[in-house]
Amino acid sequence: MSSEIAEEYLEAVYDLTLDGGTAKTNDIAERMRVSPASATEMVQRLSAEGYLSYERYKGANLTDKGEKVARRIKRKHRLVERFLVDVLGAKREEFHDEACRLEHVISDESERRICQMTNNPRFCPDGEPIPECEDGDCSMCRDRPSLPLMEMREGQSGEITHLRCEDAGRIKRLISMGFVPGRSVTLEERVPLGGPLLVRLQECRVALAKEYAELVMVQTGPAPGRQPRSKEKASG
Amino acid sequence: MEIGLIGQPNAGKSALFTKLTGIGAISSNYPGTTVEFQEGSVLRNGVRLNFHDLPGTYSLTGVTEDELVATRLLAERQLQVVVAVADATRLEQSLVLIFQLIELGFKVVVALNQMDVARKRCSLDARRLQEVLGVPVVPTVAITGEGVEQLVDVLVTSDYPISGFEVRYDRHIEALLRGLCVDPDCRTGKFPKRGALLKLLEGNQFFSEQFSNEFKWKAQEATAEFKQDHGEDIEVHIHRDRYGEAGRIANEVISNRVPPRRISERVSDATLRPQTGIPILVAVLGGIFLIIVFVGGFLEGALLSLYHRVVGDFFTELAEWIGGPLGQAIASGIDLSLQAILAIVIPYIMLFYLMLGLMEDTGYLPRVVVLLDGVMHRIGLHGRAVIPMIVGMGCNVPAILATRVLESKRERIILAIVIVIAVPCSAQTAVIIGTVGTFAGAIWAFGIYAILIAILLVLGRLLHKVLKFEPTSLAMEIPDLTMPHPRNVIWKTWSRTRDFFVVAFPILLIGSIVLEILMAYGVLQAFVEPLAPFTEGFLGLPPITIIALIFGILRKEMGLQLLVVLFGTADLSLVMTPEQLFIFALIMATYMPCLSALAVLSREFGWKDALKITLASVTIAFALGGLANALFQMF
C-alpha cells in the first residue's frame, strides 16, 4: 500500500472526526473520491494495521497511532502552506494543492526547519489551526533543542530562534541590543555570585543579566552525548 | 547648518564630536532630560556647522531613556544632516541604526569610525558600502583625527541626495505598511510614511504620539493579528529583517576576516574572565583608593601651602577693611571656601575624575559593572550603580549626577540615598581617618567602615522592598580595551570638574559666609547649652562638639578642623575618649549630605525628595550615634 494514500485516508478521518463523532465510510469515500467499497477495504486494512478502530455500520476512528500520523501530516500540510505564502509569496489558489502534494514527501527535518523559519505558526493561511508537534511545545526539536541562553554551557554556540517574553519593554531592549532571531550567539562565561552572562553576539560582546538570558531561546548545535531520538516514521 | 551626531555607544561619537568642534565646544545641560548632550559649532568655508551630539543609542525603538531622548531630538531639532557614527568593527549593529535613519528620511552621512581597529581585522570596502546605502561613507579614526577633514568637506558641500535605500521586510509587514500608508488617517508630518509607520509598529513612544488614536487602534489591531499569525511580535520581526539585511551588506563589504587574537584581546579577556578579572578588579579599585588618599593628600598639602604663601595677609586685611565681626566672618568665609577648593576639589575630586576618565576611555568601567553586577543585585541595585558609588567615594555631588546611568528615577533615588548615607566621600574619609584613625587606632576606623558596609547592604535591600522595586537587569555591551587618548581624558576631567565648580562652589561660598557670621555673633554657641542633653546625654559627646556637627552640614572635613579649634588642641585624644571619637566619626560618616550635595539632590529629584533623604540620613546618623553610645555605656 502506498503510504501516501494511507496518509490521505488518515487525514480524511482526522478531518471528519474533529468535532467528536465517527467517520462514516461513505463520507470517507466521498472525500477520497473513490467508491464506498474501496474506502471500506482501505479502512479495514488501516484498522488491521492499528491506525484506525473500525466498527462495521458505525464507522472509523483514529487510534492513538493513527492520530499521531494524521496530525503530523496535517501539520506538514498547513506548515507548508504557511511557508508557500509567507516565504515564497504564493497566491491563494496555488498553495493548497501544492501543499497537498508536498505534505507526503517533506522530511521531518524540513518540517522542523519550516516551523522555525515561519516562527512556529499556529494557524495556516486559511485560519485553520496547525496541530502542535507531538508533545506540544516543539518537542520534536528535542534532538536539537531550542533552549534558553541561560541554560547553555560555557563555550556553546547557537542561533537565536525566538524571544520568550510578553513584556514589550524587555523585548525591545533585547532586540535593540541585537538579540534578534537568526543571529548567532556564544555563551562565553558566567560571572559568579549571580552575575551576568558574557555573551558573544556575532561581532559584539555583551553582558546579559540572567533575567534577560532566560528569555532568549537559542538552538544549539547537536548536543554531544545526547542520543538523537529515534524517530517514529509515518505509516509505510 | 544643523547637524546631528548619532551612533551606538562606544562607537567613538564623543571623540569625533571633540575632533569636529575642537576644544571650544559649548556644553549645555538640557533641563527635563536626564541625559546630557552637547552642542558645538565650527566655521568652515563660510558655512557654520552646528553639531548636536545625541546620546549613544543602538536603535530608535525608544525603550531606554537615551533612545527616547535621541528620537525626540532627532525629530524636534531642525537637523539638515545626520552624521551616523558607525563602528567599523561592529558594522551590522551600526547598519541597523543607519537603516532607521534613512527610513525616517534624514540626509545621512556615515562616518565609518574605528577604521584603524577594523583594518587589522578585515578589509572593509567603504566605497561599496556607499553604493549599497546610497549615502556618503567617510572612513574615520576619531581619536587620531583621520578622515575628519574629509567628513567636514562632505558636510559642507552637502550635494548628495536623500538615499533611496530600503530594507526589504517580510511580505506581511510590507503589505501592512502599504495598507496603512493609503489610510487617510495616516498623517506623518515631515517624516516619510514608511519610516514613521515602522516606528509606530515597533511601538516607539514618540512616534505613536504623532498619530491619531483611531489610527493607532488600527495599527494595534494589525500588530495583534500579526502576532497571532506569526507567534512573534512585529517589532521582533522588523528587527529580524533589519539584521538580516545588515548581515547581507556586511558580508558584501567585508572580506578577509582575520580572527582577532592579539595581546590587547588577551588582556581584554583576562579583565573579563572572572578567575582573573576579580583579582584585577580588586587591585584596580584598591589602587585608585590609594592614589586618591596618598597623591591627593600630597597635592592638598602642596596646594594649601602655596595658597597661604600667595594669599598672605590678604584676608586679615580684608576683614579689617570691612571691619567688625562681620568683616571677620566674610573674610574667613571666602578664605575657607577657597581653601576647600584647593583642599578637596583639585586634589581629590579632579584626581578622581582623571582616573574615572581613564577607566572609561580604556573600556575598563564596563568590566567593573559586569563583575559586580551580581553583588549589586543582592543589595537591590543595578550593576551600573557601581559607577556612581565609586564616584561617591570622591564627592557626593558628581556621584548624584552620575546616578543618571540608571534607567528609572526610582533606582536613581535608591542609589542616591545609599550614596549619601553609606558611601563616605573624601571629606568623610578625612574625618574618619583624622579622628578615630589617628587618635583611637586603625581598628576603630575599620569598625566604622564595617558599619558603613553593613548599612549599605541593609539599606539597599530595605529600600527596594519599601519602594517595591526590582532593579532592572543588566544588558550592556562590553567594548574591547583600548589605549585612552590623553587629550580626551583631560577634556572629560575638566568638563566634569567644571560641573562641580558651577554647582557646588557658589553654595559653598555663601554657606561658609553665613555660618561664619553665625559663629561671629555667637548664634551657634547659643545652641551648645540647650542641646547639651542631646549631645551629652544621648550621644555621649562633649556638648561643644554640636558646633562641629552643625558645621558638618556645610563641610564634613571642617568638622574635624573645628574640633581642633574648639578644644584648642590638635591632640584630640586628650579631650575625647576613643569611644567619643568613634561616635563622632560615625555620625559624620552617615550624616546628612553637605549643602552642595543637597543642592544637587533637589535639582535632580526635586526638593521634597531631597528633604526626605536629608531627614533620613540625619535620623540614621543620630540613631547610630545614640545606639553606639548606649552600647558603650552597657559594656
Short mmCIF file of C-alpha atoms in Angstrom, two decimals, chain B residues 33-395:
data_model
loop_
_atom_site.label_atom_id
_atom_site.label_comp_id
_atom_site.label_asym_id
_atom_site.label_seq_id
_atom_site.Cartn_x
_atom_site.Cartn_y
_atom_site.Cartn_z
CA THR B 33 16.15 65.30 30.10
CA THR B 34 18.30 63.10 32.23
CA VAL B 35 20.82 62.60 29.55
CA GLU B 36 23.36 65.23 28.84
CA PHE B 37 24.00 66.23 25.36
CA GLN B 38 26.26 68.75 23.81
CA GLU B 39 26.36 71.27 21.07
CA GLY B 40 29.30 72.79 19.35
CA SER B 41 29.89 74.70 16.19
CA VAL B 42 32.64 75.25 13.71
CA LEU B 43 33.07 77.61 10.75
CA ARG B 44 34.21 76.09 7.51
CA ASN B 45 34.36 77.80 4.08
CA GLY B 46 31.97 80.38 5.40
CA VAL B 47 29.46 77.75 6.44
CA ARG B 48 28.64 77.44 10.11
CA LEU B 49 28.25 73.82 11.09
CA ASN B 50 26.34 73.33 14.33
CA PHE B 51 26.89 69.87 15.73
CA HIS B 52 24.40 68.29 18.11
CA ASP B 53 25.84 65.33 19.96
CA LEU B 54 22.97 62.93 20.62
CA PRO B 55 23.06 60.25 23.31
CA GLY B 56 24.51 56.93 22.27
CA THR B 57 21.82 54.58 21.09
CA TYR B 58 21.66 51.19 19.42
CA SER B 59 18.33 51.66 17.83
CA LEU B 60 15.49 54.14 17.66
CA THR B 61 13.00 51.78 19.22
CA GLY B 62 12.63 54.24 22.07
CA VAL B 63 12.82 51.94 25.05
CA THR B 64 15.63 53.35 27.14
CA GLU B 65 15.78 56.93 28.21
CA ASP B 66 18.75 57.51 25.91
CA GLU B 67 16.86 56.18 22.93
CA LEU B 68 13.84 58.28 23.71
CA VAL B 69 15.91 61.42 24.06
CA ALA B 70 17.71 60.63 20.83
CA THR B 71 14.45 60.11 18.94
CA ARG B 72 12.95 63.25 20.37
CA LEU B 73 15.98 65.35 19.50
CA LEU B 74 16.13 63.90 16.01
CA ALA B 75 12.51 64.79 15.50
CA GLU B 76 12.43 68.17 17.13
CA ARG B 77 15.69 69.79 16.12
CA GLN B 78 15.71 71.10 12.61
CA LEU B 79 18.57 68.88 11.55
CA GLN B 80 19.65 69.20 7.96
CA VAL B 81 22.05 66.30 8.11
CA VAL B 82 22.58 63.41 10.46
CA VAL B 83 26.06 62.01 10.80
CA ALA B 84 25.72 58.35 11.69
CA VAL B 85 28.85 57.39 13.55
CA ALA B 86 29.23 53.75 12.61
CA ASP B 87 31.63 51.40 14.27
CA ALA B 88 33.54 49.56 11.55
CA THR B 89 34.26 46.74 13.96
CA ARG B 90 30.57 46.25 14.64
CA LEU B 91 29.17 47.08 11.27
CA GLU B 92 25.96 45.07 11.46
CA GLN B 93 24.80 46.82 14.56
CA SER B 94 25.66 50.22 13.11
CA LEU B 95 23.83 49.43 9.90
CA VAL B 96 20.62 48.70 11.76
CA LEU B 97 20.69 52.22 13.16
CA ILE B 98 21.57 53.69 9.77
CA PHE B 99 18.61 51.89 8.16
CA GLN B 100 16.30 53.54 10.63
CA LEU B 101 17.74 56.98 9.95
CA ILE B 102 17.34 56.51 6.22
CA GLU B 103 13.80 55.23 6.70
CA LEU B 104 12.94 58.38 8.62
CA GLY B 105 14.02 60.44 5.65
CA PHE B 106 17.13 62.01 7.10
CA LYS B 107 20.01 63.09 4.95
CA VAL B 108 22.58 60.71 6.31
CA VAL B 109 26.36 60.84 6.15
CA VAL B 110 28.09 57.79 7.54
CA ALA B 111 31.31 58.30 9.47
CA LEU B 112 32.76 54.83 9.38
CA ASN B 113 34.74 55.08 12.58
CA GLN B 114 37.30 52.85 14.31
CA MET B 115 38.78 52.09 10.92
CA ASP B 116 42.23 51.62 12.47
CA VAL B 117 40.98 48.67 14.52
CA ALA B 118 38.85 47.32 11.71
CA ARG B 119 41.75 47.37 9.24
CA LYS B 120 43.66 44.96 11.45
CA ARG B 121 40.80 42.52 11.38
CA CYS B 122 39.43 42.61 7.88
CA SER B 123 39.24 44.59 4.68
CA LEU B 124 36.22 46.79 4.51
CA ASP B 125 35.07 48.23 1.21
CA ALA B 126 33.74 51.66 2.16
CA ARG B 127 33.04 52.58 -1.45
CA ARG B 128 30.85 49.54 -1.93
CA LEU B 129 29.04 50.37 1.28
CA GLN B 130 28.41 53.86 -0.07
CA GLU B 131 26.95 52.39 -3.26
CA VAL B 132 24.70 50.00 -1.38
CA LEU B 133 23.39 52.52 1.09
CA GLY B 134 23.24 55.43 -1.30
CA VAL B 135 24.70 57.83 1.27
CA PRO B 136 28.24 59.22 1.60
CA VAL B 137 30.50 56.97 3.66
CA VAL B 138 33.67 58.52 5.09
CA PRO B 139 36.15 56.23 6.84
CA THR B 140 37.42 57.91 10.02
CA VAL B 141 39.60 57.32 13.04
CA ALA B 142 38.17 59.81 15.51
CA ILE B 143 40.89 59.63 18.14
CA THR B 144 43.67 60.48 15.70
CA GLY B 145 41.53 62.77 13.59
CA GLU B 146 41.98 60.72 10.43
CA GLY B 147 39.18 61.34 7.94
CA VAL B 148 37.65 64.15 9.98
CA GLU B 149 38.67 66.76 7.38
CA GLN B 150 37.05 64.75 4.60
CA LEU B 151 33.95 64.36 6.71
CA VAL B 152 33.68 68.12 7.19
CA ASP B 153 34.23 68.64 3.45
CA VAL B 154 31.41 66.29 2.63
CA LEU B 155 29.16 68.03 5.13
CA VAL B 156 29.95 71.46 3.74
CA THR B 157 29.33 70.58 0.11
CA SER B 158 26.13 68.75 1.05
CA ASP B 159 25.49 67.80 -2.57
CA TYR B 160 24.17 64.34 -2.03
CA PRO B 161 20.67 63.05 -2.46
CA ILE B 162 18.42 61.51 0.15
CA SER B 163 19.03 57.79 -0.06
CA GLY B 164 16.51 55.61 -1.82
CA PHE B 165 17.72 52.58 0.09
CA GLU B 166 15.00 50.42 1.58
CA VAL B 167 15.16 47.40 3.82
CA ARG B 168 13.02 44.65 2.38
CA TYR B 169 10.73 43.43 5.10
CA ASP B 170 8.69 40.31 5.36
CA ARG B 171 5.76 40.22 2.90
CA HIS B 172 3.23 40.63 5.66
CA ILE B 173 4.94 43.66 7.06
CA GLU B 174 5.24 45.21 3.61
CA ALA B 175 1.56 44.53 2.95
CA LEU B 176 0.68 46.02 6.30
CA LEU B 177 2.75 49.12 5.54
CA ARG B 178 1.11 49.53 2.15
CA GLY B 179 -2.31 49.17 3.69
CA LEU B 180 -1.67 51.70 6.42
CA CYS B 181 0.03 54.15 4.05
CA VAL B 182 -3.08 54.69 1.95
CA ASP B 183 -5.25 55.19 5.02
CA PRO B 184 -6.48 58.79 5.04
CA ASP B 185 -5.74 58.99 8.77
CA CYS B 186 -2.08 58.30 8.15
CA ARG B 187 -0.51 61.70 8.66
CA THR B 188 3.15 61.66 9.49
CA GLY B 189 4.14 65.29 9.14
CA LYS B 190 7.63 65.80 7.86
CA PHE B 191 8.52 62.12 8.10
CA PRO B 192 8.15 59.65 5.27
CA LYS B 193 5.12 57.47 5.86
CA ARG B 194 7.02 54.23 5.62
CA GLY B 195 9.55 55.19 8.27
CA ALA B 196 7.05 56.71 10.66
CA LEU B 197 4.73 53.71 10.28
CA LEU B 198 7.56 51.31 11.02
CA LYS B 199 8.30 53.27 14.16
CA LEU B 200 4.63 53.10 15.10
CA LEU B 201 4.55 49.34 14.54
CA GLU B 202 7.69 48.97 16.59
CA GLY B 203 5.94 50.77 19.41
CA ASN B 204 8.16 53.81 19.57
CA GLN B 205 6.51 56.05 22.11
CA PHE B 206 7.49 59.29 20.45
CA PHE B 207 6.14 58.36 17.04
CA SER B 208 2.99 56.85 18.49
CA GLU B 209 2.17 60.27 19.87
CA GLN B 210 2.16 61.70 16.36
CA PHE B 211 -0.79 59.62 15.19
CA SER B 212 -4.46 59.94 15.97
CA ASN B 213 -5.97 57.48 18.40
CA GLU B 214 -8.20 55.83 15.77
CA PHE B 215 -5.22 55.26 13.58
CA LYS B 216 -3.23 53.83 16.43
CA TRP B 217 -6.03 51.36 17.12
CA LYS B 218 -5.93 50.25 13.52
CA ALA B 219 -2.22 49.71 13.77
CA GLN B 220 -2.63 47.91 17.08
CA GLU B 221 -5.18 45.58 15.56
CA ALA B 222 -2.84 44.84 12.72
CA THR B 223 0.09 44.11 15.02
CA ALA B 224 -2.06 41.86 17.20
CA GLU B 225 -3.14 39.97 14.10
CA PHE B 226 0.46 39.68 13.01
CA LYS B 227 1.41 38.20 16.34
CA GLN B 228 -1.45 35.70 16.10
CA ASP B 229 -0.27 34.61 12.70
CA HIS B 230 3.43 34.50 13.32
CA GLY B 231 3.66 33.85 17.02
CA GLU B 232 6.21 36.61 17.11
CA ASP B 233 5.93 40.27 17.94
CA ILE B 234 6.06 42.54 14.95
CA GLU B 235 8.92 44.58 16.39
CA VAL B 236 10.98 41.43 16.71
CA HIS B 237 10.19 40.56 13.14
CA ILE B 238 11.08 44.02 11.88
CA HIS B 239 14.41 43.84 13.64
CA ARG B 240 14.99 40.32 12.39
CA ASP B 241 14.65 41.61 8.85
CA ARG B 242 16.89 44.59 9.56
CA TYR B 243 19.61 42.41 10.97
CA GLY B 244 19.19 40.04 8.07
CA GLU B 245 19.74 42.89 5.65
CA ALA B 246 22.63 44.23 7.74
CA GLY B 247 24.25 40.81 7.71
CA ARG B 248 23.97 40.60 3.94
CA ILE B 249 25.50 44.02 3.46
CA ALA B 250 28.27 43.32 5.96
CA ASN B 251 29.14 40.11 4.12
CA GLU B 252 29.26 42.01 0.90
CA VAL B 253 31.61 44.75 2.03
CA ILE B 254 33.79 42.86 4.50
CA SER B 255 36.34 40.35 3.31
CA ASN B 256 39.49 38.66 4.58
CA ARG B 257 38.40 38.45 8.17
CA VAL B 258 41.27 37.60 10.48
CA PRO B 259 40.44 36.13 13.84
CA PRO B 260 41.28 38.85 16.36
CA ARG B 261 43.77 37.25 18.70
CA ARG B 262 46.14 39.95 19.72
CA ILE B 263 47.69 40.90 23.01
CA SER B 264 45.10 43.53 23.79
CA GLU B 265 42.43 40.94 23.12
CA ARG B 266 44.03 38.59 25.59
CA VAL B 267 44.29 41.36 28.19
CA SER B 268 40.68 42.14 27.42
CA ASP B 269 39.75 38.55 28.19
CA ALA B 270 41.75 38.48 31.39
CA THR B 271 39.98 41.52 32.78
CA LEU B 272 36.65 39.93 32.00
CA ARG B 273 37.15 36.29 32.89
CA PRO B 274 36.01 36.00 36.50
CA GLN B 275 39.00 34.00 37.72
CA THR B 276 41.47 36.68 36.66
CA GLY B 277 39.06 39.57 36.37
CA ILE B 278 38.05 39.73 40.02
CA PRO B 279 41.63 39.94 41.38
CA ILE B 280 42.38 42.59 38.74
CA LEU B 281 39.26 44.47 39.76
CA VAL B 282 40.23 44.43 43.43
CA ALA B 283 43.73 45.64 42.51
CA VAL B 284 42.40 48.44 40.29
CA LEU B 285 39.87 49.71 42.82
CA GLY B 286 42.38 49.42 45.65
CA GLY B 287 44.93 51.25 43.53
CA ILE B 288 42.52 54.07 42.84
CA PHE B 289 41.72 54.38 46.53
CA LEU B 290 45.40 54.51 47.45
CA ILE B 291 46.22 57.01 44.73
CA ILE B 292 43.43 59.27 45.87
CA VAL B 293 44.44 59.05 49.51
CA PHE B 294 48.20 59.46 49.01
CA VAL B 295 48.60 61.53 45.88
CA GLY B 296 45.53 63.54 46.88
CA GLY B 297 46.95 64.10 50.35
CA PHE B 298 50.26 65.23 48.94
CA LEU B 299 48.62 67.61 46.47
CA GLU B 300 46.41 69.01 49.21
CA GLY B 301 49.40 69.86 51.39
CA ALA B 302 51.33 71.36 48.50
CA LEU B 303 48.40 73.43 47.23
CA LEU B 304 47.47 74.73 50.67
CA SER B 305 50.97 75.85 51.50
CA LEU B 306 51.19 77.53 48.11
CA TYR B 307 47.85 79.18 48.79
CA HIS B 308 48.98 80.54 52.13
CA ARG B 309 52.12 81.91 50.59
CA VAL B 310 50.23 83.62 47.76
CA VAL B 311 47.35 84.95 49.84
CA GLY B 312 49.48 86.06 52.75
CA ASP B 313 47.64 88.58 54.89
CA PHE B 314 45.06 89.42 52.28
CA PHE B 315 42.08 88.12 54.24
CA THR B 316 43.20 89.68 57.51
CA GLU B 317 43.38 92.99 55.68
CA LEU B 318 40.02 92.37 54.05
CA ALA B 319 38.50 91.69 57.46
CA GLU B 320 39.91 94.89 58.83
CA TRP B 321 38.80 96.83 55.81
CA ILE B 322 35.18 95.69 56.20
CA GLY B 323 35.54 95.91 59.93
CA GLY B 324 33.96 94.29 62.97
CA PRO B 325 32.93 90.67 63.48
CA LEU B 326 31.05 90.82 60.20
CA GLY B 327 34.25 91.61 58.32
CA GLN B 328 35.97 88.78 60.09
CA ALA B 329 33.16 86.41 59.14
CA ILE B 330 33.02 87.39 55.48
CA ALA B 331 36.77 87.28 55.06
CA SER B 332 37.19 83.91 56.66
CA GLY B 333 34.13 82.58 54.84
CA ILE B 334 35.72 83.37 51.49
CA ASP B 335 39.07 82.20 52.72
CA LEU B 336 37.73 78.85 53.88
CA SER B 337 35.78 78.29 50.66
CA LEU B 338 38.85 78.87 48.57
CA GLN B 339 40.78 76.54 50.79
CA ALA B 340 38.10 73.91 50.32
CA ILE B 341 38.54 74.13 46.56
CA LEU B 342 42.26 73.62 46.95
CA ALA B 343 41.96 71.02 49.68
CA ILE B 344 39.16 68.90 48.26
CA VAL B 345 38.20 69.76 44.72
CA ILE B 346 41.53 69.85 42.98
CA PRO B 347 43.44 67.16 44.83
CA TYR B 348 40.70 64.64 45.42
CA ILE B 349 37.87 65.28 43.03
CA MET B 350 39.87 66.23 39.98
CA LEU B 351 42.23 63.34 40.58
CA PHE B 352 39.29 61.08 40.93
CA TYR B 353 37.77 62.28 37.69
CA LEU B 354 41.05 61.79 35.94
CA MET B 355 41.02 58.18 36.99
CA LEU B 356 37.38 57.76 36.15
CA GLY B 357 38.09 59.17 32.68
CA LEU B 358 40.92 56.69 32.26
CA MET B 359 38.71 53.82 33.30
CA GLU B 360 36.05 54.95 30.87
CA ASP B 361 38.32 55.53 27.92
CA THR B 362 40.17 52.26 28.31
CA GLY B 363 36.84 50.47 28.40
CA TYR B 364 37.56 49.11 31.85
CA LEU B 365 34.48 50.56 33.52
CA PRO B 366 32.02 48.20 31.83
CA ARG B 367 34.10 45.33 33.21
CA VAL B 368 33.71 46.68 36.72
CA VAL B 369 29.99 46.79 36.15
CA VAL B 370 29.86 43.26 34.77
CA LEU B 371 31.91 41.70 37.54
CA LEU B 372 30.00 43.42 40.31
CA ASP B 373 26.51 43.17 38.85
CA GLY B 374 25.61 40.04 40.77
CA VAL B 375 26.74 41.54 44.05
CA MET B 376 24.95 44.79 43.36
CA HIS B 377 21.74 42.95 42.59
CA ARG B 378 21.82 41.37 46.01
CA ILE B 379 21.59 44.78 47.56
CA GLY B 380 18.83 45.72 45.18
CA LEU B 381 20.86 47.73 42.74
CA HIS B 382 21.84 47.53 39.14
CA GLY B 383 25.41 46.70 38.18
CA ARG B 384 25.80 50.16 36.74
CA ALA B 385 25.23 51.58 40.20
CA VAL B 386 28.85 50.71 40.86
CA ILE B 387 29.98 53.75 38.91
CA PRO B 388 28.19 56.40 40.98
CA MET B 389 29.22 54.59 44.14
CA ILE B 390 32.85 54.74 43.15
CA VAL B 391 32.38 58.39 42.22
CA GLY B 392 30.75 58.92 45.61
CA MET B 393 33.96 57.96 47.34
CA GLY B 394 35.33 61.15 45.84
CA CYS B 395 32.41 63.50 46.23
#
